[in-house]
PDB file of C-alpha atoms in Angstrom:
ATOM      1  CA  MET O 172      77.502  95.974 169.055  1.00 42.00           C
ATOM      2  CA  ALA O 173      77.732  94.479 165.588  1.00 41.00           C
ATOM      3  CA  HIS O 174      80.937  94.946 163.628  1.00 40.00           C
ATOM      4  CA  PRO O 175      80.648  98.091 161.415  1.00 39.00           C
ATOM      5  CA  ARG O 176      81.616  96.138 158.304  1.00 37.00           C
ATOM      6  CA  LEU O 177      78.830  93.649 159.012  1.00 37.00           C
ATOM      7  CA  ARG O 178      76.303  96.471 159.457  1.00 39.00           C
ATOM      8  CA  SER O 179      77.454  97.994 156.178  1.00 36.00           C
ATOM      9  CA  LEU O 180      77.097  94.690 154.345  1.00 34.00           C
ATOM     10  CA  ILE O 181      73.612  94.142 155.746  1.00 36.00           C
ATOM     11  CA  ARG O 182      72.497  97.619 154.597  1.00 38.00           C
ATOM     12  CA  SER O 183      73.795  97.006 151.089  1.00 36.00           C
ATOM     13  CA  ARG O 184      72.871  93.326 150.868  1.00 38.00           C
ATOM     14  CA  ARG O 185      70.777  93.622 147.733  1.00 38.00           C
ATOM     15  CA  SER O 186      73.636  95.064 145.674  1.00 38.00           C
ATOM     16  CA  LEU O 187      76.008  92.467 147.089  1.00 34.00           C
ATOM     17  CA  ILE O 188      73.636  89.603 146.336  1.00 35.00           C
ATOM     18  CA  ALA O 189      73.255  90.761 142.741  1.00 37.00           C
ATOM     19  CA  ARG O 190      76.996  90.410 142.214  1.00 37.00           C
ATOM     20  CA  CYS O 191      79.089  87.303 141.834  1.00 34.00           C
ATOM     21  CA  SER O 192      79.653  84.571 144.389  1.00 41.00           C
ATOM     22  CA  ILE O 193      82.621  86.452 145.860  1.00 40.00           C
ATOM     23  CA  ALA O 194      80.186  88.853 147.501  1.00 39.00           C
ATOM     24  CA  LEU O 195      78.302  85.952 149.053  1.00 44.00           C
ATOM     25  CA  ARG O 196      81.560  84.589 150.426  1.00 46.00           C
ATOM     26  CA  VAL O 197      82.427  87.925 152.025  1.00 42.00           C
ATOM     27  CA  LEU O 198      79.035  88.131 153.724  1.00 46.00           C
ATOM     28  CA  ALA O 199      79.090  84.543 154.933  1.00 49.00           C
ATOM     29  CA  ILE O 200      82.687  84.787 156.188  1.00 49.00           C
ATOM     30  CA  LEU O 201      81.737  87.783 158.308  1.00 46.00           C
ATOM     31  CA  LEU O 202      78.682  85.984 159.659  1.00 49.00           C
ATOM     32  CA  LEU O 203      80.718  82.928 160.564  1.00 52.00           C
ATOM     33  CA  SER O 204      83.274  85.170 162.257  1.00 49.00           C
ATOM     34  CA  VAL O 205      80.497  86.533 164.480  1.00 48.00           C
ATOM     35  CA  VAL O 206      80.270  83.168 166.196  1.00 45.00           C
ATOM     36  CA  LEU O 207      83.967  82.400 166.479  1.00 48.00           C
ATOM     37  CA  THR O 208      85.285  85.857 167.406  1.00 47.00           C
ATOM     38  CA  PRO O 209      86.428  85.885 171.069  1.00 42.00           C
ATOM     39  CA  ASP O 210      84.689  88.140 173.564  1.00 42.00           C
ATOM     40  CA  ALA O 211      86.488  90.514 175.921  1.00 41.00           C
ATOM     41  CA  SER O 212      87.617  87.635 178.140  1.00 42.00           C
ATOM     42  CA  GLY O 213      89.240  85.889 175.202  1.00 42.00           C
ATOM     43  CA  GLN O 214      86.617  83.124 175.129  1.00 42.00           C
ATOM     44  CA  ARG O 215      84.093  82.392 172.407  1.00 38.00           C
ATOM     45  CA  ALA O 216      80.693  83.648 173.545  1.00 36.00           C
ATOM     46  CA  THR O 217      78.084  80.897 173.312  1.00 38.00           C
ATOM     47  CA  VAL O 218      74.670  79.919 174.582  1.00 38.00           C
ATOM     48  CA  PRO O 219      74.897  76.637 176.567  1.00 39.00           C
ATOM     49  CA  SER O 220      74.465  73.794 174.105  1.00 41.00           C
ATOM     50  CA  ALA O 221      74.656  70.062 173.620  1.00 42.00           C
ATOM     51  CA  PRO O 222      78.157  68.553 173.470  1.00 53.00           C
ATOM     52  CA  SER O 223      79.704  68.634 169.999  1.00 64.00           C
ATOM     53  CA  GLN O 224      83.129  68.048 168.516  1.00 83.00           C
ATOM     54  CA  ALA O 225      82.586  70.935 166.090  1.00 93.00           C
ATOM     55  CA  ASP O 226      83.802  74.483 166.664  1.00 94.00           C
ATOM     56  CA  LEU O 227      80.873  75.809 164.640  1.00 94.00           C
ATOM     57  CA  ARG O 228      77.526  74.213 163.800  1.00 95.00           C
ATOM     58  CA  LEU O 229      75.245  75.244 160.932  1.00 96.00           C
ATOM     59  CA  HIS O 230      71.873  73.472 160.777  1.00 97.00           C
ATOM     60  CA  GLY O 231      68.829  73.826 158.569  1.00 96.00           C
ATOM     61  CA  SER O 232      68.081  74.436 154.913  1.00 95.00           C
ATOM     62  CA  ASN O 233      68.990  71.769 152.403  1.00 92.00           C
ATOM     63  CA  THR O 234      69.078  74.422 149.672  1.00 92.00           C
ATOM     64  CA  ILE O 235      71.853  76.255 151.527  1.00 95.00           C
ATOM     65  CA  GLY O 236      73.473  73.298 153.235  1.00 94.00           C
ATOM     66  CA  GLU O 237      74.012  70.956 150.293  1.00 90.00           C
ATOM     67  CA  THR O 238      76.400  73.100 148.267  1.00 90.00           C
ATOM     68  CA  LEU O 239      76.578  76.772 149.248  1.00 92.00           C
ATOM     69  CA  ALA O 240      77.298  76.460 152.969  1.00 94.00           C
ATOM     70  CA  PRO O 241      80.106  73.883 152.594  1.00 95.00           C
ATOM     71  CA  ALA O 242      81.748  76.050 149.925  1.00 93.00           C
ATOM     72  CA  LEU O 243      81.492  79.129 152.145  1.00 93.00           C
ATOM     73  CA  VAL O 244      82.880  77.247 155.140  1.00 95.00           C
ATOM     74  CA  GLU O 245      85.860  76.030 153.120  1.00 95.00           C
ATOM     75  CA  ALA O 246      86.537  79.572 151.882  1.00 94.00           C
ATOM     76  CA  TRP O 247      86.328  80.891 155.450  1.00 93.00           C
ATOM     77  CA  LEU O 248      88.725  78.227 156.742  1.00 95.00           C
ATOM     78  CA  ALA O 249      91.168  78.992 153.932  1.00 94.00           C
ATOM     79  CA  ARG O 250      90.977  82.715 154.703  1.00 93.00           C
ATOM     80  CA  ASP O 251      92.034  81.992 158.277  1.00 93.00           C
ATOM     81  CA  GLY O 252      94.935  79.821 157.141  1.00 95.00           C
ATOM     82  CA  TYR O 253      93.295  76.393 157.549  1.00 95.00           C
ATOM     83  CA  ARG O 254      94.206  75.199 154.075  1.00 91.00           C
ATOM     84  CA  ASP O 255      94.731  71.496 154.717  1.00 95.00           C
ATOM     85  CA  GLN O 256      91.036  70.591 154.546  1.00 97.00           C
ATOM     86  CA  THR O 257      88.897  67.470 154.576  1.00 96.00           C
ATOM     87  CA  ARG O 258      85.183  67.021 154.007  1.00 96.00           C
ATOM     88  CA  ARG O 259      83.196  63.934 154.948  1.00 94.00           C
ATOM     89  CA  GLU O 260      79.519  62.986 155.094  1.00 93.00           C
ATOM     90  CA  PRO O 261      79.023  60.550 157.988  1.00 92.00           C
ATOM     91  CA  VAL O 262      75.227  60.736 157.694  1.00 90.00           C
ATOM     92  CA  PHE O 263      72.994  61.628 154.743  1.00 89.00           C
ATOM     93  CA  GLU O 264      72.807  65.435 154.396  1.00 90.00           C
ATOM     94  CA  GLU O 265      75.327  65.976 157.204  1.00 94.00           C
ATOM     95  CA  ARG O 266      78.820  67.214 156.383  1.00 96.00           C
ATOM     96  CA  VAL O 267      81.838  67.661 158.626  1.00 96.00           C
ATOM     97  CA  ILE O 268      84.487  70.016 157.263  1.00 97.00           C
ATOM     98  CA  SER O 269      87.858  70.289 158.978  1.00 97.00           C
ATOM     99  CA  GLY O 270      90.864  72.466 158.317  1.00 96.00           C
ATOM    100  CA  ARG O 271      94.381  72.216 159.709  1.00 96.00           C
ATOM    101  CA  SER O 272      96.899  75.007 160.177  1.00 96.00           C
ATOM    102  CA  GLY O 273     100.071  73.611 161.696  1.00 94.00           C
ATOM    103  CA  THR O 274      98.913  71.801 164.820  1.00 95.00           C
ATOM    104  CA  ALA O 275      95.637  73.739 165.060  1.00 95.00           C
ATOM    105  CA  VAL O 276      92.438  72.128 163.779  1.00 96.00           C
ATOM    106  CA  ARG O 277      89.082  73.810 163.209  1.00 96.00           C
ATOM    107  CA  THR O 278      85.959  71.738 162.528  1.00 96.00           C
ATOM    108  CA  VAL O 279      82.555  72.821 161.224  1.00 96.00           C
ATOM    109  CA  GLU O 280      79.432  70.684 160.937  1.00 96.00           C
ATOM    110  CA  VAL O 281      76.730  71.417 158.368  1.00 97.00           C
ATOM    111  CA  LYS O 282      73.457  69.539 158.862  1.00 96.00           C
ATOM    112  CA  ALA O 283      71.008  70.128 156.013  1.00 95.00           C
ATOM    113  CA  HIS O 284      67.742  68.452 156.990  1.00 94.00           C
ATOM    114  CA  GLY O 285      65.397  71.325 156.137  1.00 92.00           C
ATOM    115  CA  SER O 286      64.714  74.894 157.226  1.00 93.00           C
ATOM    116  CA  GLY O 287      62.399  73.793 160.028  1.00 91.00           C
ATOM    117  CA  THR O 288      65.314  72.058 161.738  1.00 94.00           C
ATOM    118  CA  ALA O 289      67.276  75.338 161.832  1.00 94.00           C
ATOM    119  CA  PHE O 290      65.029  76.824 164.489  1.00 92.00           C
ATOM    120  CA  ALA O 291      64.566  73.588 166.413  1.00 92.00           C
ATOM    121  CA  SER O 292      68.356  73.178 166.586  1.00 93.00           C
ATOM    122  CA  LEU O 293      68.927  76.771 167.700  1.00 92.00           C
ATOM    123  CA  LEU O 294      66.296  76.351 170.406  1.00 90.00           C
ATOM    124  CA  ALA O 295      67.834  73.070 171.596  1.00 90.00           C
ATOM    125  CA  GLY O 296      71.335  74.569 171.698  1.00 89.00           C
ATOM    126  CA  GLN O 297      72.504  72.202 168.970  1.00 93.00           C
ATOM    127  CA  ALA O 298      73.382  74.867 166.373  1.00 93.00           C
ATOM    128  CA  ASP O 299      75.227  78.183 166.329  1.00 93.00           C
ATOM    129  CA  ILE O 300      73.793  79.384 163.010  1.00 94.00           C
ATOM    130  CA  GLY O 301      70.456  78.440 161.471  1.00 95.00           C
ATOM    131  CA  MET O 302      70.128  78.204 157.691  1.00 96.00           C
ATOM    132  CA  SER O 303      66.671  78.832 156.246  1.00 95.00           C
ATOM    133  CA  SER O 304      65.173  79.267 152.794  1.00 94.00           C
ATOM    134  CA  ARG O 305      62.181  81.047 154.351  1.00 92.00           C
ATOM    135  CA  PRO O 306      61.734  83.678 157.080  1.00 92.00           C
ATOM    136  CA  VAL O 307      61.361  82.493 160.665  1.00 91.00           C
ATOM    137  CA  GLN O 308      57.694  81.913 161.475  1.00 90.00           C
ATOM    138  CA  THR O 309      55.830  83.599 164.323  1.00 90.00           C
ATOM    139  CA  GLN O 310      55.397  80.369 166.276  1.00 90.00           C
ATOM    140  CA  GLU O 311      59.138  79.684 165.999  1.00 88.00           C
ATOM    141  CA  VAL O 312      59.955  83.164 167.318  1.00 88.00           C
ATOM    142  CA  LEU O 313      57.581  82.721 170.254  1.00 87.00           C
ATOM    143  CA  ALA O 314      58.818  79.204 171.027  1.00 85.00           C
ATOM    144  CA  GLY O 315      62.382  80.413 171.454  1.00 79.00           C
ATOM    145  CA  ALA O 316      61.769  83.841 172.962  1.00 79.00           C
ATOM    146  CA  GLU O 317      62.175  82.806 176.614  1.00 78.00           C
ATOM    147  CA  VAL O 318      64.958  80.288 175.960  1.00 78.00           C
ATOM    148  CA  ILE O 319      67.382  81.913 173.518  1.00 81.00           C
ATOM    149  CA  GLY O 320      65.697  85.253 172.787  1.00 80.00           C
ATOM    150  CA  ARG O 321      63.770  86.501 169.781  1.00 85.00           C
ATOM    151  CA  LEU O 322      65.140  85.461 166.406  1.00 87.00           C
ATOM    152  CA  ASP O 323      63.341  88.352 164.703  1.00 84.00           C
ATOM    153  CA  GLU O 324      65.378  90.989 166.548  1.00 83.00           C
ATOM    154  CA  PRO O 325      67.583  93.272 164.403  1.00 79.00           C
ATOM    155  CA  GLY O 326      70.876  91.601 163.579  1.00 80.00           C
ATOM    156  CA  GLN O 327      69.678  88.045 164.186  1.00 87.00           C
ATOM    157  CA  GLU O 328      68.258  87.550 160.671  1.00 89.00           C
ATOM    158  CA  VAL O 329      70.529  88.269 157.707  1.00 89.00           C
ATOM    159  CA  VAL O 330      69.731  87.767 154.035  1.00 91.00           C
ATOM    160  CA  LEU O 331      72.440  85.529 152.612  1.00 91.00           C
ATOM    161  CA  ALA O 332      71.301  85.403 148.989  1.00 91.00           C
ATOM    162  CA  LEU O 333      68.429  85.705 146.572  1.00 93.00           C
ATOM    163  CA  ASP O 334      67.139  82.449 145.142  1.00 94.00           C
ATOM    164  CA  GLY O 335      64.310  81.288 142.921  1.00 95.00           C
ATOM    165  CA  LEU O 336      61.965  78.327 143.012  1.00 96.00           C
ATOM    166  CA  ALA O 337      62.611  76.570 139.719  1.00 97.00           C
ATOM    167  CA  ILE O 338      59.884  74.397 138.199  1.00 98.00           C
ATOM    168  CA  ILE O 339      61.849  71.592 136.557  1.00 98.00           C
ATOM    169  CA  VAL O 340      60.957  68.956 133.968  1.00 98.00           C
ATOM    170  CA  HIS O 341      62.774  66.332 131.925  1.00 98.00           C
ATOM    171  CA  PRO O 342      64.788  67.878 129.039  1.00 98.00           C
ATOM    172  CA  SER O 343      62.643  66.005 126.492  1.00 97.00           C
ATOM    173  CA  ASN O 344      59.472  67.772 127.667  1.00 97.00           C
ATOM    174  CA  PRO O 345      58.343  70.121 124.849  1.00 97.00           C
ATOM    175  CA  LEU O 346      56.803  72.705 127.192  1.00 97.00           C
ATOM    176  CA  ARG O 347      58.823  75.858 127.763  1.00 96.00           C
ATOM    177  CA  GLY O 348      56.735  77.691 130.333  1.00 97.00           C
ATOM    178  CA  LEU O 349      53.710  77.621 132.635  1.00 98.00           C
ATOM    179  CA  ALA O 350      51.591  80.150 134.488  1.00 97.00           C
ATOM    180  CA  THR O 351      51.594  79.926 138.279  1.00 97.00           C
ATOM    181  CA  SER O 352      47.901  78.989 138.071  1.00 97.00           C
ATOM    182  CA  GLN O 353      48.820  76.020 135.874  1.00 98.00           C
ATOM    183  CA  VAL O 354      51.589  74.952 138.254  1.00 98.00           C
ATOM    184  CA  ARG O 355      49.055  75.117 141.092  1.00 98.00           C
ATOM    185  CA  ALA O 356      46.573  73.015 139.124  1.00 98.00           C
ATOM    186  CA  VAL O 357      49.246  70.421 138.361  1.00 98.00           C
ATOM    187  CA  PHE O 358      50.561  70.027 141.906  1.00 98.00           C
ATOM    188  CA  SER O 359      47.093  70.032 143.452  1.00 98.00           C
ATOM    189  CA  GLY O 360      46.094  67.205 141.118  1.00 98.00           C
ATOM    190  CA  ARG O 361      43.457  69.089 139.099  1.00 98.00           C
ATOM    191  CA  LEU O 362      45.514  68.661 135.918  1.00 98.00           C
ATOM    192  CA  ARG O 363      46.908  65.150 135.614  1.00 98.00           C
ATOM    193  CA  ASP O 364      47.976  64.717 131.994  1.00 98.00           C
ATOM    194  CA  TRP O 365      50.564  66.665 130.028  1.00 98.00           C
ATOM    195  CA  ALA O 366      48.136  66.897 127.105  1.00 97.00           C
ATOM    196  CA  GLU O 367      45.966  69.231 129.225  1.00 97.00           C
ATOM    197  CA  LEU O 368      48.882  71.684 129.169  1.00 97.00           C
ATOM    198  CA  GLY O 369      49.624  71.349 125.464  1.00 94.00           C
ATOM    199  CA  GLY O 370      52.306  68.710 125.896  1.00 95.00           C
ATOM    200  CA  ARG O 371      52.593  65.107 124.797  1.00 95.00           C
ATOM    201  CA  PRO O 372      49.966  62.789 126.312  1.00 97.00           C
ATOM    202  CA  GLY O 373      51.067  61.061 129.493  1.00 98.00           C
ATOM    203  CA  ARG O 374      50.276  61.089 133.197  1.00 98.00           C
ATOM    204  CA  ILE O 375      52.150  63.795 135.098  1.00 98.00           C
ATOM    205  CA  ALA O 376      54.497  62.468 137.807  1.00 98.00           C
ATOM    206  CA  LEU O 377      54.740  64.903 140.733  1.00 98.00           C
ATOM    207  CA  HIS O 378      57.870  65.381 142.843  1.00 98.00           C
ATOM    208  CA  ALA O 379      57.928  67.700 145.877  1.00 98.00           C
ATOM    209  CA  ARG O 380      60.116  68.517 148.872  1.00 96.00           C
ATOM    210  CA  ASP O 381      59.113  67.218 152.306  1.00 95.00           C
ATOM    211  CA  ASP O 382      57.333  69.062 155.116  1.00 94.00           C
ATOM    212  CA  ARG O 383      60.546  70.104 156.912  1.00 91.00           C
ATOM    213  CA  SER O 384      61.782  71.915 153.828  1.00 94.00           C
ATOM    214  CA  GLY O 385      61.776  75.694 153.547  1.00 93.00           C
ATOM    215  CA  THR O 386      61.556  75.185 149.786  1.00 95.00           C
ATOM    216  CA  TRP O 387      58.263  73.368 150.366  1.00 96.00           C
ATOM    217  CA  ASP O 388      57.051  76.202 152.623  1.00 95.00           C
ATOM    218  CA  SER O 389      57.956  78.724 149.918  1.00 96.00           C
ATOM    219  CA  PHE O 390      56.210  76.691 147.213  1.00 97.00           C
ATOM    220  CA  ARG O 391      53.098  76.275 149.337  1.00 97.00           C
ATOM    221  CA  SER O 392      52.970  80.012 150.039  1.00 95.00           C
ATOM    222  CA  MET O 393      53.897  81.295 146.573  1.00 96.00           C
ATOM    223  CA  VAL O 394      52.167  78.725 144.364  1.00 97.00           C
ATOM    224  CA  LEU O 395      49.639  76.495 146.107  1.00 97.00           C
ATOM    225  CA  GLY O 396      48.009  79.097 148.327  1.00 96.00           C
ATOM    226  CA  THR O 397      44.880  77.500 149.782  1.00 96.00           C
ATOM    227  CA  ALA O 398      45.167  74.427 147.537  1.00 97.00           C
ATOM    228  CA  SER O 399      46.563  71.157 148.895  1.00 97.00           C
ATOM    229  CA  LEU O 400      49.387  69.129 147.435  1.00 98.00           C
ATOM    230  CA  SER O 401      48.196  66.051 145.572  1.00 98.00           C
ATOM    231  CA  PRO O 402      48.697  62.851 147.603  1.00 97.00           C
ATOM    232  CA  ALA O 403      50.204  61.354 144.450  1.00 97.00           C
ATOM    233  CA  ALA O 404      53.322  63.517 144.842  1.00 98.00           C
ATOM    234  CA  ARG O 405      56.539  61.811 145.917  1.00 98.00           C
ATOM    235  CA  ARG O 406      58.313  63.727 148.696  1.00 98.00           C
ATOM    236  CA  TYR O 407      62.061  64.270 149.158  1.00 96.00           C
ATOM    237  CA  GLU O 408      64.342  65.596 151.873  1.00 92.00           C
ATOM    238  CA  SER O 409      67.089  66.304 149.352  1.00 93.00           C
ATOM    239  CA  THR O 410      67.179  68.712 146.415  1.00 94.00           C
ATOM    240  CA  VAL O 411      69.680  66.432 144.684  1.00 94.00           C
ATOM    241  CA  GLU O 412      67.421  63.386 145.002  1.00 96.00           C
ATOM    242  CA  LEU O 413      64.390  65.256 143.691  1.00 97.00           C
ATOM    243  CA  ALA O 414      66.282  66.629 140.687  1.00 97.00           C
ATOM    244  CA  ALA O 415      67.672  63.157 139.931  1.00 97.00           C
ATOM    245  CA  ALA O 416      64.158  61.689 139.971  1.00 98.00           C
ATOM    246  CA  VAL O 417      62.915  64.319 137.508  1.00 98.00           C
ATOM    247  CA  ALA O 418      65.952  63.742 135.289  1.00 98.00           C
ATOM    248  CA  ALA O 419      65.091  60.037 135.111  1.00 98.00           C
ATOM    249  CA  ASP O 420      61.424  60.417 134.088  1.00 98.00           C
ATOM    250  CA  PRO O 421      60.140  62.179 130.923  1.00 98.00           C
ATOM    251  CA  MET O 422      56.718  62.564 132.602  1.00 98.00           C
ATOM    252  CA  ALA O 423      58.070  64.214 135.766  1.00 98.00           C
ATOM    253  CA  ILE O 424      57.776  67.715 137.175  1.00 98.00           C
ATOM    254  CA  GLY O 425      59.223  69.072 140.410  1.00 98.00           C
ATOM    255  CA  PHE O 426      60.413  72.226 142.139  1.00 98.00           C
ATOM    256  CA  VAL O 427      63.844  73.068 143.559  1.00 97.00           C
ATOM    257  CA  GLY O 428      65.974  76.044 144.465  1.00 94.00           C
ATOM    258  CA  LEU O 429      68.261  77.273 141.691  1.00 93.00           C
ATOM    259  CA  VAL O 430      71.064  75.118 143.081  1.00 89.00           C
ATOM    260  CA  GLY O 431      69.059  72.068 141.971  1.00 92.00           C
ATOM    261  CA  VAL O 432      68.976  73.051 138.295  1.00 95.00           C
ATOM    262  CA  ASN O 433      71.553  71.187 136.218  1.00 95.00           C
ATOM    263  CA  ASP O 434      72.072  69.988 132.655  1.00 95.00           C
ATOM    264  CA  ARG O 435      69.968  66.866 133.283  1.00 97.00           C
ATOM    265  CA  VAL O 436      66.756  68.827 133.906  1.00 98.00           C
ATOM    266  CA  ARG O 437      65.200  71.934 132.375  1.00 97.00           C
ATOM    267  CA  ALA O 438      63.707  74.841 134.292  1.00 98.00           C
ATOM    268  CA  LEU O 439      60.456  76.234 132.890  1.00 98.00           C
ATOM    269  CA  ALA O 440      59.742  79.919 132.458  1.00 98.00           C
ATOM    270  CA  VAL O 441      56.969  81.064 134.810  1.00 98.00           C
ATOM    271  CA  SER O 442      54.354  83.768 134.326  1.00 97.00           C
ATOM    272  CA  ASP O 443      52.142  85.392 136.924  1.00 94.00           C
ATOM    273  CA  GLY O 444      49.881  87.806 135.082  1.00 90.00           C
ATOM    274  CA  GLY O 445      52.598  88.944 132.676  1.00 90.00           C
ATOM    275  CA  ALA O 446      55.229  87.564 130.342  1.00 94.00           C
ATOM    276  CA  ALA O 447      56.855  84.273 131.291  1.00 96.00           C
ATOM    277  CA  VAL O 448      60.282  84.723 132.891  1.00 97.00           C
ATOM    278  CA  ALA O 449      62.978  82.065 133.133  1.00 96.00           C
ATOM    279  CA  PRO O 450      64.729  81.607 136.509  1.00 95.00           C
ATOM    280  CA  SER O 451      68.102  82.991 135.459  1.00 92.00           C
ATOM    281  CA  GLU O 452      70.562  84.473 137.939  1.00 89.00           C
ATOM    282  CA  ARG O 453      69.899  87.941 136.537  1.00 92.00           C
ATOM    283  CA  GLU O 454      66.103  87.734 136.751  1.00 95.00           C
ATOM    284  CA  VAL O 455      66.277  86.338 140.270  1.00 93.00           C
ATOM    285  CA  SER O 456      68.836  88.916 141.441  1.00 91.00           C
ATOM    286  CA  VAL O 457      66.477  91.785 140.549  1.00 91.00           C
ATOM    287  CA  GLU O 458      63.439  89.766 141.702  1.00 92.00           C
ATOM    288  CA  ASP O 459      61.722  89.924 138.305  1.00 95.00           C
ATOM    289  CA  TYR O 460      61.271  86.153 138.313  1.00 97.00           C
ATOM    290  CA  PRO O 461      57.803  85.522 139.838  1.00 97.00           C
ATOM    291  CA  LEU O 462      59.049  82.824 142.224  1.00 97.00           C
ATOM    292  CA  SER O 463      62.052  84.712 143.605  1.00 96.00           C
ATOM    293  CA  ARG O 464      62.740  84.312 147.320  1.00 95.00           C
ATOM    294  CA  ARG O 465      65.425  85.040 149.907  1.00 93.00           C
ATOM    295  CA  LEU O 466      67.774  82.728 151.771  1.00 94.00           C
ATOM    296  CA  PHE O 467      68.561  83.523 155.407  1.00 94.00           C
ATOM    297  CA  LEU O 468      71.063  82.888 158.157  1.00 94.00           C
ATOM    298  CA  TYR O 469      69.898  83.211 161.776  1.00 93.00           C
ATOM    299  CA  LEU O 470      72.172  83.934 164.724  1.00 89.00           C
ATOM    300  CA  LYS O 471      71.288  83.231 168.332  1.00 79.00           C
ATOM    301  CA  PRO O 472      70.496  86.514 170.143  1.00 71.00           C
ATOM    302  CA  GLY O 473      73.483  87.848 172.051  1.00 65.00           C
ATOM    303  CA  GLU O 474      76.072  86.398 169.669  1.00 60.00           C
ATOM    304  CA  LYS O 475      77.523  89.463 167.970  1.00 51.00           C
ATOM    305  CA  ASN O 476      80.985  90.505 166.927  1.00 40.00           C
ATOM    306  CA  PRO O 477      82.190  92.818 169.773  1.00 33.00           C
TER     307      PRO O 477
END
């Protein structure tokens, strides 16, 4: 059965998430320990998987995998005494983090190619933990049910953090906020000039995440609805690349998780039938920001801390 401390953290996850990053580290460290804790025979319990040099493999969300997951992995390694650490990126959006404690070495791979790849990797036996910025979809549950078990079973899905979809523009853009209906009109191509929104005249340049991204799935569900993304939008695998493109173009607009907001872009306040709310940590943590969402970790069924 699941470790009692893990069960307690899951029950109180909302209060933990609303606190500082230390709480996130505690939750993630316990989740990572689920995979590496030996079973009764002294061996790490695993589902048969493809060969890998890593002791632990996290695949999926770019929002989680670019910054948060590597930081959590490094904290977990340090907690277990692996303080001599290295981090390298042999392939774009793939990080290998190693820690040494005496002669012992522990290695973790973090592949951040989008939430959709989390479930494909779990199904293929190529990942131990799936990272997703959206809930697992019904077809993904059914696809894996007979191979690895149901990913929607209790204990397999854990909320890691609360996040928000930030609508970002260049800092020189005079607009301070938009309604979700206006964001939908912009990204569907119905509004094409900033002057139509009360801004300076100029053609709007659209930047969006790619189809494998959970951030894209969230945006499509929460903002676009039945509307389609304009074919004029440039698509990105990486949050960092998208934010950099918006930072370089005064006519640009894009959407990212909160991790993508930096001092080179500005996040707009968003309204959805009420007052416009900025995507601050506080407003997201209490889910008052209209585009708040949850970030998830998924464990393969059967892998629990004994």
